């Protein structure tokens, strides 16, 4: 009887150990996934900052050298950035004019013929939309002295488009009724990017800088 009890207890203990190992394994996987996501987001922020700074630095030099779209009235600079080696390592030119980040989000750099600014559009997929949006707005804030403005659009599950935040302005134009990009707090950025959560299909952030 004692041996049977000991055997039963041993089996229960073994199952308990296996359960603990299973919990630890799940926790380990979750911790690893969280660490990898943080690494990808940090890489995204660093590379996005490089891309924005390259756009600002070369904005005047690349005028007239992009792919012209007469129907839409603007030229796109993806291939120009590729040719000049201005696309950071974690991003890549993956189509005729579009750049893709390390999360697979589409980025395009453009200028309307009659405008005096160069722009960047960033179309964010919903899977990690809020985190990517926070990266974009934080990076834009870091470049508030050189940017003209940023704004956002998003669509819901019915495909209806909405303006998310209105415009936030760089140092040259902000003040009065025009919200200053430089004054954004972390809580403000967090609230702004709530529109880019998983319930939305697409969230697009636009930022632009004066040519001169």
PDB file of C-alpha atoms in Angstrom, residues 29-188:
ATOM      1  CA  UNK A  29       8.242  32.748 -24.701  1.00  0.00           C
ATOM      2  CA  UNK A  30       6.090  35.747 -23.776  1.00  0.00           C
ATOM      3  CA  UNK A  31       9.115  37.532 -22.335  1.00  0.00           C
ATOM      4  CA  UNK A  32      11.160  36.783 -25.434  1.00  0.00           C
ATOM      5  CA  UNK A  33       8.377  38.013 -27.727  1.00  0.00           C
ATOM      6  CA  UNK A  34       8.069  41.219 -25.716  1.00  0.00           C
ATOM      7  CA  UNK A  35      11.823  41.790 -25.867  1.00  0.00           C
ATOM      8  CA  UNK A  36      11.876  41.173 -29.625  1.00  0.00           C
ATOM      9  CA  UNK A  37       9.006  43.614 -30.168  1.00  0.00           C
ATOM     10  CA  UNK A  38      10.841  46.256 -28.133  1.00  0.00           C
ATOM     11  CA  UNK A  39      13.969  45.665 -30.214  1.00  0.00           C
ATOM     12  CA  UNK A  40      12.013  45.977 -33.481  1.00  0.00           C
ATOM     13  CA  UNK A  41      10.338  49.181 -32.284  1.00  0.00           C
ATOM     14  CA  UNK A  42      13.689  50.683 -31.246  1.00  0.00           C
ATOM     15  CA  UNK A  43      15.147  49.737 -34.637  1.00  0.00           C
ATOM     16  CA  UNK A  44      12.111  51.289 -36.323  1.00  0.00           C
ATOM     17  CA  UNK A  45      12.501  54.557 -34.393  1.00  0.00           C
ATOM     18  CA  UNK A  46      16.214  54.820 -35.216  1.00  0.00           C
ATOM     19  CA  UNK A  47      15.709  54.104 -38.918  1.00  0.00           C
ATOM     20  CA  UNK A  48      12.681  56.382 -39.191  1.00  0.00           C
ATOM     21  CA  UNK A  49      14.689  59.229 -37.690  1.00  0.00           C
ATOM     22  CA  UNK A  50      17.421  58.630 -40.278  1.00  0.00           C
ATOM     23  CA  UNK A  51      14.878  58.630 -43.124  1.00  0.00           C
ATOM     24  CA  UNK A  52      13.187  61.836 -41.941  1.00  0.00           C
ATOM     25  CA  UNK A  53      16.526  63.574 -41.466  1.00  0.00           C
ATOM     26  CA  UNK A  54      17.646  62.490 -44.939  1.00  0.00           C
ATOM     27  CA  UNK A  55      14.425  63.903 -46.391  1.00  0.00           C
ATOM     28  CA  UNK A  56      15.049  67.198 -44.583  1.00  0.00           C
ATOM     29  CA  UNK A  57      18.725  67.359 -45.522  1.00  0.00           C
ATOM     30  CA  UNK A  58      18.238  66.556 -49.221  1.00  0.00           C
ATOM     31  CA  UNK A  59      14.825  68.204 -49.752  1.00  0.00           C
ATOM     32  CA  UNK A  60      16.135  71.016 -51.970  1.00  0.00           C
ATOM     33  CA  UNK A  61      18.683  68.926 -53.857  1.00  0.00           C
ATOM     34  CA  UNK A  62      16.279  66.232 -55.088  1.00  0.00           C
ATOM     35  CA  UNK A  63      13.585  68.520 -56.520  1.00  0.00           C
ATOM     36  CA  UNK A  64      12.685  67.520 -60.063  1.00  0.00           C
ATOM     37  CA  UNK A  65      14.534  64.201 -59.872  1.00  0.00           C
ATOM     38  CA  UNK A  66      11.640  61.999 -58.730  1.00  0.00           C
ATOM     39  CA  UNK A  67       9.174  59.841 -60.640  1.00  0.00           C
ATOM     40  CA  UNK A  68       6.558  62.229 -62.018  1.00  0.00           C
ATOM     41  CA  UNK A  69       2.864  61.343 -61.814  1.00  0.00           C
ATOM     42  CA  UNK A  70       1.083  63.901 -63.985  1.00  0.00           C
ATOM     43  CA  UNK A  71      -2.357  62.541 -63.122  1.00  0.00           C
ATOM     44  CA  UNK A  72      -1.977  63.118 -59.383  1.00  0.00           C
ATOM     45  CA  UNK A  73       0.226  66.176 -59.788  1.00  0.00           C
ATOM     46  CA  UNK A  74       3.223  65.107 -57.772  1.00  0.00           C
ATOM     47  CA  UNK A  75       6.552  63.338 -57.982  1.00  0.00           C
ATOM     48  CA  UNK A  76       7.753  60.501 -55.753  1.00  0.00           C
ATOM     49  CA  UNK A  77      11.290  60.057 -54.494  1.00  0.00           C
ATOM     50  CA  UNK A  78      11.592  56.418 -53.404  1.00  0.00           C
ATOM     51  CA  UNK A  79      13.932  55.425 -56.270  1.00  0.00           C
ATOM     52  CA  UNK A  80      15.951  58.628 -55.789  1.00  0.00           C
ATOM     53  CA  UNK A  81      16.499  57.774 -52.135  1.00  0.00           C
ATOM     54  CA  UNK A  82      17.556  54.272 -53.148  1.00  0.00           C
ATOM     55  CA  UNK A  83      20.006  55.625 -55.724  1.00  0.00           C
ATOM     56  CA  UNK A  84      21.530  58.086 -53.236  1.00  0.00           C
ATOM     57  CA  UNK A  85      21.692  55.431 -50.493  1.00  0.00           C
ATOM     58  CA  UNK A  86      19.372  57.455 -48.256  1.00  0.00           C
ATOM     59  CA  UNK A  87      17.163  54.533 -47.195  1.00  0.00           C
ATOM     60  CA  UNK A  88      18.306  53.187 -43.794  1.00  0.00           C
ATOM     61  CA  UNK A  89      19.363  49.560 -43.432  1.00  0.00           C
ATOM     62  CA  UNK A  90      16.185  48.212 -41.804  1.00  0.00           C
ATOM     63  CA  UNK A  91      13.932  49.779 -44.467  1.00  0.00           C
ATOM     64  CA  UNK A  92      13.833  48.902 -48.157  1.00  0.00           C
ATOM     65  CA  UNK A  93      12.474  50.047 -51.503  1.00  0.00           C
ATOM     66  CA  UNK A  94      10.037  47.275 -52.325  1.00  0.00           C
ATOM     67  CA  UNK A  95       8.057  48.596 -55.264  1.00  0.00           C
ATOM     68  CA  UNK A  96       8.312  51.208 -57.993  1.00  0.00           C
ATOM     69  CA  UNK A  97       8.053  54.160 -55.610  1.00  0.00           C
ATOM     70  CA  UNK A  98       7.342  52.859 -52.110  1.00  0.00           C
ATOM     71  CA  UNK A  99       9.625  52.201 -49.155  1.00  0.00           C
ATOM     72  CA  UNK A 100       8.700  49.604 -46.532  1.00  0.00           C
ATOM     73  CA  UNK A 101       9.766  49.676 -42.889  1.00  0.00           C
ATOM     74  CA  UNK A 102      10.807  46.669 -40.787  1.00  0.00           C
ATOM     75  CA  UNK A 103       7.148  46.022 -39.884  1.00  0.00           C
ATOM     76  CA  UNK A 104       6.039  45.991 -43.516  1.00  0.00           C
ATOM     77  CA  UNK A 105       4.353  49.410 -43.373  1.00  0.00           C
ATOM     78  CA  UNK A 106       4.351  51.465 -46.571  1.00  0.00           C
ATOM     79  CA  UNK A 107       6.200  54.798 -46.731  1.00  0.00           C
ATOM     80  CA  UNK A 108       6.296  57.194 -49.661  1.00  0.00           C
ATOM     81  CA  UNK A 109       8.164  60.478 -50.092  1.00  0.00           C
ATOM     82  CA  UNK A 110       6.627  63.002 -52.461  1.00  0.00           C
ATOM     83  CA  UNK A 111       6.189  66.610 -53.520  1.00  0.00           C
ATOM     84  CA  UNK A 112       3.200  68.232 -55.204  1.00  0.00           C
ATOM     85  CA  UNK A 113       4.276  70.329 -58.184  1.00  0.00           C
ATOM     86  CA  UNK A 114       2.878  73.645 -56.931  1.00  0.00           C
ATOM     87  CA  UNK A 115       3.715  73.269 -53.233  1.00  0.00           C
ATOM     88  CA  UNK A 116       6.797  74.582 -51.440  1.00  0.00           C
ATOM     89  CA  UNK A 117       7.153  71.531 -49.195  1.00  0.00           C
ATOM     90  CA  UNK A 118       8.236  67.900 -49.435  1.00  0.00           C
ATOM     91  CA  UNK A 119       6.149  65.263 -47.688  1.00  0.00           C
ATOM     92  CA  UNK A 120       6.260  61.750 -46.299  1.00  0.00           C
ATOM     93  CA  UNK A 121       3.265  59.441 -45.912  1.00  0.00           C
ATOM     94  CA  UNK A 122       3.372  56.474 -43.531  1.00  0.00           C
ATOM     95  CA  UNK A 123       0.566  53.927 -43.871  1.00  0.00           C
ATOM     96  CA  UNK A 124       0.371  51.834 -40.707  1.00  0.00           C
ATOM     97  CA  UNK A 125      -1.066  48.327 -40.553  1.00  0.00           C
ATOM     98  CA  UNK A 126      -3.388  47.717 -37.575  1.00  0.00           C
ATOM     99  CA  UNK A 127      -1.428  44.855 -35.974  1.00  0.00           C
ATOM    100  CA  UNK A 128       1.082  47.184 -34.315  1.00  0.00           C
ATOM    101  CA  UNK A 129      -0.468  50.475 -35.350  1.00  0.00           C
ATOM    102  CA  UNK A 130      -0.525  52.257 -32.025  1.00  0.00           C
ATOM    103  CA  UNK A 131       3.123  51.522 -31.221  1.00  0.00           C
ATOM    104  CA  UNK A 132       4.281  52.537 -34.709  1.00  0.00           C
ATOM    105  CA  UNK A 133       2.220  55.735 -34.507  1.00  0.00           C
ATOM    106  CA  UNK A 134       3.894  56.610 -31.187  1.00  0.00           C
ATOM    107  CA  UNK A 135       7.298  56.085 -32.814  1.00  0.00           C
ATOM    108  CA  UNK A 136       6.357  58.363 -35.717  1.00  0.00           C
ATOM    109  CA  UNK A 137       4.962  61.188 -33.584  1.00  0.00           C
ATOM    110  CA  UNK A 138       7.894  61.038 -31.146  1.00  0.00           C
ATOM    111  CA  UNK A 139      10.351  61.168 -34.043  1.00  0.00           C
ATOM    112  CA  UNK A 140       8.450  64.044 -35.636  1.00  0.00           C
ATOM    113  CA  UNK A 141       8.570  65.930 -32.335  1.00  0.00           C
ATOM    114  CA  UNK A 142      12.357  65.482 -32.225  1.00  0.00           C
ATOM    115  CA  UNK A 143      12.481  67.233 -35.615  1.00  0.00           C
ATOM    116  CA  UNK A 144       9.987  69.999 -34.756  1.00  0.00           C
ATOM    117  CA  UNK A 145      12.390  72.764 -35.808  1.00  0.00           C
ATOM    118  CA  UNK A 146      12.622  71.447 -39.385  1.00  0.00           C
ATOM    119  CA  UNK A 147       9.127  70.081 -40.020  1.00  0.00           C
ATOM    120  CA  UNK A 148       6.243  72.159 -41.339  1.00  0.00           C
ATOM    121  CA  UNK A 149       3.438  69.998 -39.904  1.00  0.00           C
ATOM    122  CA  UNK A 150       2.133  66.495 -39.291  1.00  0.00           C
ATOM    123  CA  UNK A 151      -1.430  65.191 -39.499  1.00  0.00           C
ATOM    124  CA  UNK A 152      -3.226  61.871 -39.416  1.00  0.00           C
ATOM    125  CA  UNK A 153      -6.085  60.001 -41.076  1.00  0.00           C
ATOM    126  CA  UNK A 154      -7.623  56.641 -40.255  1.00  0.00           C
ATOM    127  CA  UNK A 155     -10.479  54.455 -41.454  1.00  0.00           C
ATOM    128  CA  UNK A 156     -12.796  52.184 -39.499  1.00  0.00           C
ATOM    129  CA  UNK A 157     -14.100  48.698 -40.274  1.00  0.00           C
ATOM    130  CA  UNK A 158     -16.699  50.201 -42.641  1.00  0.00           C
ATOM    131  CA  UNK A 159     -13.995  51.885 -44.696  1.00  0.00           C
ATOM    132  CA  UNK A 160     -14.999  55.395 -43.597  1.00  0.00           C
ATOM    133  CA  UNK A 161     -12.108  57.867 -43.373  1.00  0.00           C
ATOM    134  CA  UNK A 162     -11.646  60.263 -40.464  1.00  0.00           C
ATOM    135  CA  UNK A 163      -9.130  62.937 -39.560  1.00  0.00           C
ATOM    136  CA  UNK A 164      -7.458  61.844 -36.362  1.00  0.00           C
ATOM    137  CA  UNK A 165      -5.604  64.793 -34.829  1.00  0.00           C
ATOM    138  CA  UNK A 166      -5.842  67.741 -37.167  1.00  0.00           C
ATOM    139  CA  UNK A 167      -2.511  69.365 -37.882  1.00  0.00           C
ATOM    140  CA  UNK A 168       0.385  69.783 -35.480  1.00  0.00           C
ATOM    141  CA  UNK A 169       2.804  72.481 -36.600  1.00  0.00           C
ATOM    142  CA  UNK A 170       6.554  72.879 -36.571  1.00  0.00           C
ATOM    143  CA  UNK A 171       8.303  75.883 -35.046  1.00  0.00           C
ATOM    144  CA  UNK A 172       7.927  78.146 -38.084  1.00  0.00           C
ATOM    145  CA  UNK A 173       4.119  78.073 -38.162  1.00  0.00           C
ATOM    146  CA  UNK A 174       2.881  77.063 -34.716  1.00  0.00           C
ATOM    147  CA  UNK A 175       1.294  79.378 -32.186  1.00  0.00           C
ATOM    148  CA  UNK A 176      -2.128  80.870 -31.599  1.00  0.00           C
ATOM    149  CA  UNK A 177      -4.696  78.353 -32.827  1.00  0.00           C
ATOM    150  CA  UNK A 178      -2.006  76.188 -34.433  1.00  0.00           C
ATOM    151  CA  UNK A 179      -0.842  73.485 -32.030  1.00  0.00           C
ATOM    152  CA  UNK A 180       2.917  73.264 -31.588  1.00  0.00           C
ATOM    153  CA  UNK A 181       4.520  69.915 -32.256  1.00  0.00           C
ATOM    154  CA  UNK A 182       7.300  70.731 -29.799  1.00  0.00           C
ATOM    155  CA  UNK A 183       4.837  71.051 -26.892  1.00  0.00           C
ATOM    156  CA  UNK A 184       3.487  67.496 -27.101  1.00  0.00           C
ATOM    157  CA  UNK A 185       3.778  65.501 -23.884  1.00  0.00           C
ATOM    158  CA  UNK A 186       4.054  61.702 -23.717  1.00  0.00           C
ATOM    159  CA  UNK A 187       0.430  61.502 -22.561  1.00  0.00           C
ATOM    160  CA  UNK A 188      -0.644  63.640 -25.547  1.00  0.00           C
TER     161      UNK A 188
END
